[in-house]
PDB file of C-alpha atoms in Angstrom:
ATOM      1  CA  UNK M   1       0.000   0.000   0.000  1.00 69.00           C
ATOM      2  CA  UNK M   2       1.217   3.245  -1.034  1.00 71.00           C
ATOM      3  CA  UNK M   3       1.105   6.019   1.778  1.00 85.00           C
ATOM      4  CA  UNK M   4       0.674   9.725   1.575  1.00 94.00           C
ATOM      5  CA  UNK M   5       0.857  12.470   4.089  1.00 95.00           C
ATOM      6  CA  UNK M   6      -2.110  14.666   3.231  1.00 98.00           C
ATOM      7  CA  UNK M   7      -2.220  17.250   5.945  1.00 97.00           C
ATOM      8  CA  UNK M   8      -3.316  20.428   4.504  1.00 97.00           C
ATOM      9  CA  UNK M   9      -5.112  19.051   1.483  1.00 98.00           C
ATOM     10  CA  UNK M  10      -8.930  19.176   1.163  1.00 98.00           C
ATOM     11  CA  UNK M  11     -11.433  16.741  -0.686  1.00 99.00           C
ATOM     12  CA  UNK M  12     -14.985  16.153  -2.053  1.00 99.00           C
ATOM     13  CA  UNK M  13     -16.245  12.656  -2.566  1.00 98.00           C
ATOM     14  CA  UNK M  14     -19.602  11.972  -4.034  1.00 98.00           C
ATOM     15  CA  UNK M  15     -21.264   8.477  -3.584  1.00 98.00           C
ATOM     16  CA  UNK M  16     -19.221   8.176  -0.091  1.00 98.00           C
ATOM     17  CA  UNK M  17     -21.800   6.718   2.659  1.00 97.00           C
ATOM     18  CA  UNK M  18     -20.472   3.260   1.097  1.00 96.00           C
ATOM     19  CA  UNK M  19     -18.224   1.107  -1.407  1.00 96.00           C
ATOM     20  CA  UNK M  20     -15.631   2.598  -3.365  1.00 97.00           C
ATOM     21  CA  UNK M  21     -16.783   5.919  -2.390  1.00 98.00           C
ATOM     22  CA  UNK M  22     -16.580   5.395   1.435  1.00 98.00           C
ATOM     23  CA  UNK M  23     -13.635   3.840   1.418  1.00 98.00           C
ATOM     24  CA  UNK M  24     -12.149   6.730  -0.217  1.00 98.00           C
ATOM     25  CA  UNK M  25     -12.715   8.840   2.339  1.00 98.00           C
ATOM     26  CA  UNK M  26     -11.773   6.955   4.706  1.00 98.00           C
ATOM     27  CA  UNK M  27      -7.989   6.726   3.197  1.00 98.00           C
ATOM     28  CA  UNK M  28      -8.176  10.316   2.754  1.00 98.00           C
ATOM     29  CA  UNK M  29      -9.243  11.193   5.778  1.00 98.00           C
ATOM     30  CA  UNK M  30      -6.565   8.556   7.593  1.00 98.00           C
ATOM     31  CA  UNK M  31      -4.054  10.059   5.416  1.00 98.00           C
ATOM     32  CA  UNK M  32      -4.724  13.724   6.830  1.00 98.00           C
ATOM     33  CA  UNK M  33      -6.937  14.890   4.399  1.00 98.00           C
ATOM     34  CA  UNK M  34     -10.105  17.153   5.253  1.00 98.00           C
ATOM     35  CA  UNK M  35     -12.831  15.755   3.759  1.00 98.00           C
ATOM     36  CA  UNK M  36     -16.366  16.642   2.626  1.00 98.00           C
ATOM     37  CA  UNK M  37     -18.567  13.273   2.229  1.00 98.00           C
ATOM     38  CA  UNK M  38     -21.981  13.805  -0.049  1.00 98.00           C
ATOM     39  CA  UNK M  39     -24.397  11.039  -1.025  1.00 98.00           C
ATOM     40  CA  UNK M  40     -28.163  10.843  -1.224  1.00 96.00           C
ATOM     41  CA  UNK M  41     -28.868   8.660   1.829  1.00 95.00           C
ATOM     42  CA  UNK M  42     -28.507  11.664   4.130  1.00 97.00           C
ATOM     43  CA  UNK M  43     -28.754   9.363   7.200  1.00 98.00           C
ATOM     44  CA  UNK M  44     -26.020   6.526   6.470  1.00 98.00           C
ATOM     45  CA  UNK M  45     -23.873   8.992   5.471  1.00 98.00           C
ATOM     46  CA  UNK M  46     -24.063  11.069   8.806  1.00 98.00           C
ATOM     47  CA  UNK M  47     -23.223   7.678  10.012  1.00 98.00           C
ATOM     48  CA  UNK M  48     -20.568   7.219   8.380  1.00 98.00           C
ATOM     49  CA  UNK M  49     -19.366  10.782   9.526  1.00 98.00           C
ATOM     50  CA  UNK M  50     -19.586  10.437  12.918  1.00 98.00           C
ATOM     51  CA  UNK M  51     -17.750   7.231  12.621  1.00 98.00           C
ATOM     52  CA  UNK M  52     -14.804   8.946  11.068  1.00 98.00           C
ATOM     53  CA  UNK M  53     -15.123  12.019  13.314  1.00 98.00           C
ATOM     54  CA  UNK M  54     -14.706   9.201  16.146  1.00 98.00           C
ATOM     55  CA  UNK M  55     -11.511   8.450  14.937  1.00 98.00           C
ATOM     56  CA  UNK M  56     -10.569  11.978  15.409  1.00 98.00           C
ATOM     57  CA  UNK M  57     -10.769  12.797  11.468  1.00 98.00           C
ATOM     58  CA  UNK M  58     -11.910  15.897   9.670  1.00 98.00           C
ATOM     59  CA  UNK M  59     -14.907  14.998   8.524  1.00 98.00           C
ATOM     60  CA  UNK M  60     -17.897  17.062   7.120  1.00 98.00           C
ATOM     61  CA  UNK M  61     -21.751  15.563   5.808  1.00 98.00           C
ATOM     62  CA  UNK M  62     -22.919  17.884   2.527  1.00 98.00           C
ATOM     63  CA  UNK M  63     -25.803  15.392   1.709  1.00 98.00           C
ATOM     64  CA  UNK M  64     -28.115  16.286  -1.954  1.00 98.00           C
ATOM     65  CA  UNK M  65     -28.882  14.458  -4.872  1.00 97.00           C
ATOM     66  CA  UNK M  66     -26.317  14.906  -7.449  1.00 98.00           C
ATOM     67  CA  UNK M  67     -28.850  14.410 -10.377  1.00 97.00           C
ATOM     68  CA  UNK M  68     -30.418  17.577  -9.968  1.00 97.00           C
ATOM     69  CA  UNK M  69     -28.157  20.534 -11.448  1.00 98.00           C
ATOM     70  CA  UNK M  70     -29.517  23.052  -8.433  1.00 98.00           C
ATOM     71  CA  UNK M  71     -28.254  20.946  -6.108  1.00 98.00           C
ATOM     72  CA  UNK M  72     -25.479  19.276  -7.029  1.00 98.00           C
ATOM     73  CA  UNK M  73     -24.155  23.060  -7.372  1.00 98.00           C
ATOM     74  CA  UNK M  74     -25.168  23.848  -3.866  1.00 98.00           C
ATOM     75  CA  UNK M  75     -23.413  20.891  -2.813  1.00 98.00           C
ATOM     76  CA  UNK M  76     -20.379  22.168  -4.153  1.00 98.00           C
ATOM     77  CA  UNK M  77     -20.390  25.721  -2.874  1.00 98.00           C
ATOM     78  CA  UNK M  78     -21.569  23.777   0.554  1.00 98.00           C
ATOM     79  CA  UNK M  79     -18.302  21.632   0.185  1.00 98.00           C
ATOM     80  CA  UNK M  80     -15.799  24.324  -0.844  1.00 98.00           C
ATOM     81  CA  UNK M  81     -17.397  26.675   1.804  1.00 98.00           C
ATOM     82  CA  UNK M  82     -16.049  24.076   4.484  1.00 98.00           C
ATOM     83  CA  UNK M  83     -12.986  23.137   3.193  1.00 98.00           C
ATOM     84  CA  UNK M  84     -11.743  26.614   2.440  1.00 98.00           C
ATOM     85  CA  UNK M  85     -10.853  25.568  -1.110  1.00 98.00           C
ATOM     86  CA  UNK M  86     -10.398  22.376  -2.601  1.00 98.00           C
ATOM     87  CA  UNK M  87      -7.833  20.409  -3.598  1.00 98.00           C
ATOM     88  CA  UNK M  88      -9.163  16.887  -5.025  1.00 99.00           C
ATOM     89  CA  UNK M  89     -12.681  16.387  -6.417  1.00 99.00           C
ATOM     90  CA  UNK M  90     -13.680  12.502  -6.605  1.00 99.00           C
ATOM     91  CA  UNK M  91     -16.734  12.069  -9.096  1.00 98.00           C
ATOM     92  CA  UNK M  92     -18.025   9.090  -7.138  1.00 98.00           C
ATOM     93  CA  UNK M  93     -21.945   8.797  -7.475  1.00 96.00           C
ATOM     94  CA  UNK M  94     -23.442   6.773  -9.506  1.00 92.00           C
ATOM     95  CA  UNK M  95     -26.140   3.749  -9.504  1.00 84.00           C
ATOM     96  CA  UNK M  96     -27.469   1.638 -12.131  1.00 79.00           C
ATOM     97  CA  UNK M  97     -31.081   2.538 -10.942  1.00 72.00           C
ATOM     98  CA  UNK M  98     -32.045  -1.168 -11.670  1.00 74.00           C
ATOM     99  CA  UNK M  99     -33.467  -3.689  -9.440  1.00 67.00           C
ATOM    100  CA  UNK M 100     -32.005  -6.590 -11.789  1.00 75.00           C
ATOM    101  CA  UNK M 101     -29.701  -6.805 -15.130  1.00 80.00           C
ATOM    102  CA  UNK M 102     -31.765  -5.564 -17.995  1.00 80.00           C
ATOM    103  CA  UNK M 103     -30.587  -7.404 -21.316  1.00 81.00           C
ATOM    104  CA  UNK M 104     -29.325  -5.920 -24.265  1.00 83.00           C
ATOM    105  CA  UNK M 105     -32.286  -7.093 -26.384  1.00 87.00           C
ATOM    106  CA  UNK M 106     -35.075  -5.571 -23.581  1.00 88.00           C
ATOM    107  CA  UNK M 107     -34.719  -2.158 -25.325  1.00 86.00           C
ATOM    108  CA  UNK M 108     -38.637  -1.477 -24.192  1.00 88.00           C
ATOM    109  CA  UNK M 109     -37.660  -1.792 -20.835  1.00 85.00           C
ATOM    110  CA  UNK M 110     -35.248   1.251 -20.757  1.00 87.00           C
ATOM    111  CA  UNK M 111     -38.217   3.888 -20.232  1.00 91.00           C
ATOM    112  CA  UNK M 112     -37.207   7.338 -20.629  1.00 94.00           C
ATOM    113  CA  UNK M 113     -37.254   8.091 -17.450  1.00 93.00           C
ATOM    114  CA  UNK M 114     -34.513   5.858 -16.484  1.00 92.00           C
ATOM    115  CA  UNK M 115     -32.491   6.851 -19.442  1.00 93.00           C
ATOM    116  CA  UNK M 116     -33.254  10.330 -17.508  1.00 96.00           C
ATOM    117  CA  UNK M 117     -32.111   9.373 -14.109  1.00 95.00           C
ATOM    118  CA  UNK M 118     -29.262   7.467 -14.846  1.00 94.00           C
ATOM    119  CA  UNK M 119     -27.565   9.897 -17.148  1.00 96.00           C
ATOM    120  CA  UNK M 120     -28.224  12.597 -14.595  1.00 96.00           C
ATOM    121  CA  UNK M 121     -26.639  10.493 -11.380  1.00 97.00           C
ATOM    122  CA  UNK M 122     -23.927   8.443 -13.801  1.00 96.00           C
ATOM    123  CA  UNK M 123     -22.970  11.792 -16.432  1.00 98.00           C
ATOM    124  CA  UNK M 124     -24.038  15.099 -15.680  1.00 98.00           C
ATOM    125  CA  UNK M 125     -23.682  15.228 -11.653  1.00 98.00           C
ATOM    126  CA  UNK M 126     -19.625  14.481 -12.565  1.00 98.00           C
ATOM    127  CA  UNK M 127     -19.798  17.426 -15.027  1.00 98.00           C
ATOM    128  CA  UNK M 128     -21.904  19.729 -12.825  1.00 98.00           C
ATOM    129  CA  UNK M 129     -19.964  18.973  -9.849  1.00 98.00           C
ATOM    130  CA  UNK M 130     -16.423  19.517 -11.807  1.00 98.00           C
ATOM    131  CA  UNK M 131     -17.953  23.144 -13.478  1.00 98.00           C
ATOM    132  CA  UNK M 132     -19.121  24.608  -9.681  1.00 98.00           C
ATOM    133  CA  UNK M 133     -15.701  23.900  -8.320  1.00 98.00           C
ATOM    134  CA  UNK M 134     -13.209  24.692 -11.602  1.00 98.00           C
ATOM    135  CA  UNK M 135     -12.261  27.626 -10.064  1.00 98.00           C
ATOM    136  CA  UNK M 136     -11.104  26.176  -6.742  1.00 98.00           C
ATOM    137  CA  UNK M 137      -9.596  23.238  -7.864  1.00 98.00           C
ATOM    138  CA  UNK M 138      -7.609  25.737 -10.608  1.00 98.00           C
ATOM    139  CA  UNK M 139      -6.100  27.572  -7.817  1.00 98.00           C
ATOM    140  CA  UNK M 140      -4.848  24.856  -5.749  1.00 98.00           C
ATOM    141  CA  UNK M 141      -3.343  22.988  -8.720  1.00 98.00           C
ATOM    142  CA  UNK M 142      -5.707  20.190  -7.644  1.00 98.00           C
ATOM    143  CA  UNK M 143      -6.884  16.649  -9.176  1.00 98.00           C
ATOM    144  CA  UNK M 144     -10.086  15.147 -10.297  1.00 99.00           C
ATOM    145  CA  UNK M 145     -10.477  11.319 -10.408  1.00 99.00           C
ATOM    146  CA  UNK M 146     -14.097  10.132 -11.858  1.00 98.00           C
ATOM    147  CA  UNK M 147     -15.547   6.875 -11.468  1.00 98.00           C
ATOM    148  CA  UNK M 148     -15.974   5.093 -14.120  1.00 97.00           C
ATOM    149  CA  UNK M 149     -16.852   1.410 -15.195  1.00 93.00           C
ATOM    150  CA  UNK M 150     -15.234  -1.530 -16.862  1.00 91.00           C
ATOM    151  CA  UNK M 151     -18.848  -1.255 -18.434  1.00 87.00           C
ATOM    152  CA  UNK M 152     -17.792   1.685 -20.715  1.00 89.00           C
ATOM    153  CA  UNK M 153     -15.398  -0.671 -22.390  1.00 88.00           C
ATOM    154  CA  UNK M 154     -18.286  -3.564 -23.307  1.00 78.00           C
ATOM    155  CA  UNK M 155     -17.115  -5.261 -19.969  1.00 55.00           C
ATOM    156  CA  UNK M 156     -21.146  -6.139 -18.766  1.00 60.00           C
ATOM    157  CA  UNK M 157     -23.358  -3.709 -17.281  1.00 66.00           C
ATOM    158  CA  UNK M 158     -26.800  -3.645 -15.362  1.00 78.00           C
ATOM    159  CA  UNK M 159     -28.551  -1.790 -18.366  1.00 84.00           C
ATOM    160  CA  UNK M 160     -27.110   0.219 -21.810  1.00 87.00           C
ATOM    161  CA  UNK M 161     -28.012   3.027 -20.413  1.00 90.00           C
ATOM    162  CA  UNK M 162     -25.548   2.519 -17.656  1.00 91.00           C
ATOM    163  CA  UNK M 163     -22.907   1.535 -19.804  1.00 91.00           C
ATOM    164  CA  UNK M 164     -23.976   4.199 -22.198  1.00 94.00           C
ATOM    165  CA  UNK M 165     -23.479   6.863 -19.494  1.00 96.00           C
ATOM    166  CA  UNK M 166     -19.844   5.510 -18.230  1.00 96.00           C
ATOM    167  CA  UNK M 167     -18.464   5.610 -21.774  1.00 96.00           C
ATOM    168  CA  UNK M 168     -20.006   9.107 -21.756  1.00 97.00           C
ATOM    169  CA  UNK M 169     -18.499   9.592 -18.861  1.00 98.00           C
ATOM    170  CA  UNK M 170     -14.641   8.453 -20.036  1.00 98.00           C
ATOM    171  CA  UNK M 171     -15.202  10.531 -22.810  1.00 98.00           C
ATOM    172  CA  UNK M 172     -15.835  13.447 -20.314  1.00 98.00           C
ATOM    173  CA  UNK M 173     -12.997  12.388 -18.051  1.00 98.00           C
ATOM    174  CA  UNK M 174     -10.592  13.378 -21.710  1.00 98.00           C
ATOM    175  CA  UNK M 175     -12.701  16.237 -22.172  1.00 98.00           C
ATOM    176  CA  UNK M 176     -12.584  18.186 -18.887  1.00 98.00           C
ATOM    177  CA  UNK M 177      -8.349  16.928 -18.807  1.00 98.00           C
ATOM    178  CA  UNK M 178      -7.746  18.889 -22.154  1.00 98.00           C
ATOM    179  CA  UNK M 179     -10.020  22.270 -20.768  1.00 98.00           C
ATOM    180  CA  UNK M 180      -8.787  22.055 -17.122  1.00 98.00           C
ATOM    181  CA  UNK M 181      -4.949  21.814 -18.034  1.00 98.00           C
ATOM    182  CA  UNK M 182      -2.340  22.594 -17.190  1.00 98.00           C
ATOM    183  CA  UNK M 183      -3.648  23.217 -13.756  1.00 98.00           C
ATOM    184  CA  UNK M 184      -6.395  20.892 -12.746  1.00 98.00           C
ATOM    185  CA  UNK M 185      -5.279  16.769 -13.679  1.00 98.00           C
ATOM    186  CA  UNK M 186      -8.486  14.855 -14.728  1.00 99.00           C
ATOM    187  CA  UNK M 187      -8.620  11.065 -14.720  1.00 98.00           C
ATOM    188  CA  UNK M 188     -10.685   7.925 -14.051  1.00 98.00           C
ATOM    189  CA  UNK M 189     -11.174   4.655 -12.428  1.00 98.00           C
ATOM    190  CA  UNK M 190     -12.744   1.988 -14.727  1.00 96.00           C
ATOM    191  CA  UNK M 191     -13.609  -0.835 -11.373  1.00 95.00           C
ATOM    192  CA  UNK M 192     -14.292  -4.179 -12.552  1.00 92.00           C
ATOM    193  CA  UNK M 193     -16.120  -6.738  -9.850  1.00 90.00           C
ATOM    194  CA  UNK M 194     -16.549  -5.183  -7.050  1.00 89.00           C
ATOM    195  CA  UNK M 195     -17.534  -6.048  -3.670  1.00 82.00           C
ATOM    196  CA  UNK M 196     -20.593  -4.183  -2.988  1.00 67.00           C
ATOM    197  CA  UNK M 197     -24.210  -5.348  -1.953  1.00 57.00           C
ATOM    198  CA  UNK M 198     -25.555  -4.607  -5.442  1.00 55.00           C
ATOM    199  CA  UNK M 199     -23.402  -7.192  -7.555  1.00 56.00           C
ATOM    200  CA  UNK M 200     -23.834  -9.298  -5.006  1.00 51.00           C
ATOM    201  CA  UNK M 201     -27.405  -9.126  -5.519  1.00 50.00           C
ATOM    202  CA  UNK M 202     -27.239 -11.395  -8.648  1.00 54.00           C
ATOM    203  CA  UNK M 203     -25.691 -14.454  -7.182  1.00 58.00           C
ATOM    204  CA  UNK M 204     -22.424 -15.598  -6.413  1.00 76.00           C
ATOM    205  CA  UNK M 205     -20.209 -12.973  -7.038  1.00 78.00           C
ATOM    206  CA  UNK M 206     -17.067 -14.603  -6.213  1.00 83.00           C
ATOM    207  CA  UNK M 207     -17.616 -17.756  -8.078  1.00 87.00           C
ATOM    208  CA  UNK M 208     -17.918 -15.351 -10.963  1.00 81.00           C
ATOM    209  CA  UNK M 209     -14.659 -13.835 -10.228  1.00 85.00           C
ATOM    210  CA  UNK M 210     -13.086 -17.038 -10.130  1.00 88.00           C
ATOM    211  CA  UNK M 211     -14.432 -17.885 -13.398  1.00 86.00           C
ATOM    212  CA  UNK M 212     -13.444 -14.396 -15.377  1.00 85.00           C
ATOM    213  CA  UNK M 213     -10.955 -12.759 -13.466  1.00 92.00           C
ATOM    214  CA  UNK M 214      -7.280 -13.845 -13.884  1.00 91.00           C
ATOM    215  CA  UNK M 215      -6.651 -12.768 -10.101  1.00 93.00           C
ATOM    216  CA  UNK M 216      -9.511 -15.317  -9.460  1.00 92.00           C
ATOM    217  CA  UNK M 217     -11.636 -12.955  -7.006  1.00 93.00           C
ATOM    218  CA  UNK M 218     -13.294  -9.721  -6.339  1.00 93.00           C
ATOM    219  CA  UNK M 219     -11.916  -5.929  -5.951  1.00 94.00           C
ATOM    220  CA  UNK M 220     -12.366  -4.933  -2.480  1.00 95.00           C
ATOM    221  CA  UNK M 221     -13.249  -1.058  -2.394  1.00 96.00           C
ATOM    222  CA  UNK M 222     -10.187  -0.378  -0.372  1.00 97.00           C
ATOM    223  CA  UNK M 223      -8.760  -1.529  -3.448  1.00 97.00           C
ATOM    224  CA  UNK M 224      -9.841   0.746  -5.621  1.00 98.00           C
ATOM    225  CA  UNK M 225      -9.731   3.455  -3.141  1.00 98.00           C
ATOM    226  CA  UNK M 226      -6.066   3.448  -3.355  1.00 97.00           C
ATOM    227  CA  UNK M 227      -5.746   3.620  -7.173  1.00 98.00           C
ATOM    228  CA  UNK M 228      -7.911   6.932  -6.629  1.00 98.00           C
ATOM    229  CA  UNK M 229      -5.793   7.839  -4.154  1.00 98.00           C
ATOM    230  CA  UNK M 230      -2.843   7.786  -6.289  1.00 98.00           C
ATOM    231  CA  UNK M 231      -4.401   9.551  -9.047  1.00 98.00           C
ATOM    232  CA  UNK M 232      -4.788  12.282  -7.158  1.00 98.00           C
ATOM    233  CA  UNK M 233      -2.032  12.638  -4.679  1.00 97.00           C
ATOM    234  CA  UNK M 234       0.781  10.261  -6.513  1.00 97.00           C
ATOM    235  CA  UNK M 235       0.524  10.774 -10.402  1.00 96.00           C
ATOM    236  CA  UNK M 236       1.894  14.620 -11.403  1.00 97.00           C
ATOM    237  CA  UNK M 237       2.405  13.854 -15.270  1.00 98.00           C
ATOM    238  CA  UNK M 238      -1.092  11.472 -15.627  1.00 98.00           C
ATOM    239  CA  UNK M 239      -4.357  13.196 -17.126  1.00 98.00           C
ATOM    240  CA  UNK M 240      -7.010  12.127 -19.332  1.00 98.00           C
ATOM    241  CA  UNK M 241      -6.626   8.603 -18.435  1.00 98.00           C
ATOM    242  CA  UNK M 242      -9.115   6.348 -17.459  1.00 98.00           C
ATOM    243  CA  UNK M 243      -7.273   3.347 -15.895  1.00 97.00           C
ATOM    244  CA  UNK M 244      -9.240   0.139 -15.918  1.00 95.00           C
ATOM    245  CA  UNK M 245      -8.581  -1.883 -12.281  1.00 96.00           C
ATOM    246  CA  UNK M 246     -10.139  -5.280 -12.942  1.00 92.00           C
ATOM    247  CA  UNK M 247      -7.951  -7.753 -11.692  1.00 94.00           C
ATOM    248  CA  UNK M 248      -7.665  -8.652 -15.171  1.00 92.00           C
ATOM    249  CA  UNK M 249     -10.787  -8.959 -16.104  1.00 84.00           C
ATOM    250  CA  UNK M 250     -10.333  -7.354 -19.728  1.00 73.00           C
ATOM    251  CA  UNK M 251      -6.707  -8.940 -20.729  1.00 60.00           C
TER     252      UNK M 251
END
C-alpha cells in the first residue's frame, strides 16, 4: 500500500456513505486529508461521519442528490465553503437505478425516465460537480479522479443506459483533462467486480470472479480506493486517463 501524508489538502467525494466511495474517504481522511462526504442517503452517510469524526478525522456531511443541477451546485459551494478551497474532487456517485440486469435485447424496458435518471446520477452530476468547483480546484493545482466502469469498455453492465453513461463519462474524463490543463489533472477509475451489496445481488459474485478474473476474485473497495488515491495525490504527469482496475478482467 502506497502512503501519503495529506495534511493540509482538502477533498470532495460523491457516492461516499459506502463502497468505493466510502472507502475513499476513509484513506483520505486517515491520510490527513479534510474531507467533505456527499451522497443521497442523508442518514447513512451522517453515520458514516460520525464514525470517522470518532476516529478523530476531519470529517464534514454535505448530503443532496447529485442528479439535480440546483443541487449538485449547492453541494459544491456547501463543500468548498467548508474546506476553504479544494484540492481533489472525486466524481463518485453513480447507480445503475435497476433492481435486476436488464438485457441488451429488452430495449422497451429502458423507459425514458430511467435513461433520464441514470444519465443525470452516472454523467451530468460528474460534469456539474467539476464546473461549480473549476475555479477552486484551478487555484490549488488540484486533481479530479471520476468513477468510471469496466462497463464503458463492453465489460457487462446492469442496463445500456448505464454503460452508455460511463463511456459518456470516459469521454468526459478526456474532455474536462484537455479544458482544465495545465492546472487541474483529470482522470478515471474503470472498477471491474466489485464487492458491494448490489453485484452481489445477482448471485455468487465470487464464483464469478473465479471464473473471469485472472486474479480469481473480487476488488475490495479499499482496493480501488487506493488507485484513486494515487491519481490524485501520486501521479503529477497522468491526465485524461481512465485506468481500468479489474484484476484482469479485460486482458
Amino acid at each position: 500500500m502506497i502512503r501519503f501524508e495529506l495534511r493540509g489538502r482538502r477533498a470532495l467525494v460523491t457516492g461516499s456513505a459506502a463502497g468505493i466511495g466510502l472507502a475513499t474517504a476513509q484513506r483520505l481522511a486517515r491520510s490527513g486529508a479534510r474531507v467533505a462526504m456527499n451522497d443521497l442517503e442523508r442518514d447513512t452517510l451522517q453515520r458514516r461521519v460520525e464514525q470517522l469524526r470518532a476516529e478523530g478525522l476531519e470529517v464534514e456531511s454535505v448530503p443532496g442528490d447529485l442528479g439535480v443541477a440546483a443541487s449538485a451546485r449547492a453541494v459544491a459551494a456547501r463543500a468548498a465553503e467548508w474546506l476553504g478551497g479544494l484540492d481533489y474532487l472525486i466524481n463518485n456517485a453513480g447507480a445503475p437505478f435497476t433492481r435486476t440486469p436488464i438485457p441488451a435485447q429488452d430495449l422497451d424496458a429502458l423507459s425514458d425516465e430511467l435513461w433520464d435518471r441514470i444519465l443525470r446520477v452516472n454523467l451530468m452530476s460528474a460534469f456539474w460537480m467539476t464546473q461549480a468547483l473549476a475555479p477552486a480546484l484551478r487555484a490549488a493545482g488540484g486533481a479530479v479522479v471520476n468513477t468510471v466502469s469496466v462497463a464503458a469498455f463492453g465489460g457487462g453492465a446492469s442496463s445500456g443506459a448505464y454503460a452508455t453513461a460511463k463511456a459518456a463519462l470516459a469521454g468526459l474524463t478526456r474532455e474536462l483533462a484537455r479544458g482544465l490543463a495545465p492546472a487541474v489533472r483529470v482522470n478515471g477509475i474503470a472498477p471491474g467486480f466489485v464487492n458491494s451489496s448490489w453485484e452481489c445481488s445477482f448471485g455468487d459474485l465470487e464464483a464469478r470472479a473465479r471464473e473471469s478474473v485472472p486474479l480469481g476474485r473480487v476488488g475490495q473497495p479499499e482496493e480501488y480506493a487506493e488507485v484513486i488515491v494515487y491519481l490524485c495525490a501520486g501521479a503529477p504527469y497522468v491526465t485524461g486517463e481512465v485506468l481500468p482496475v479489474t484484476g484482469g478482467l479485460r486482458i
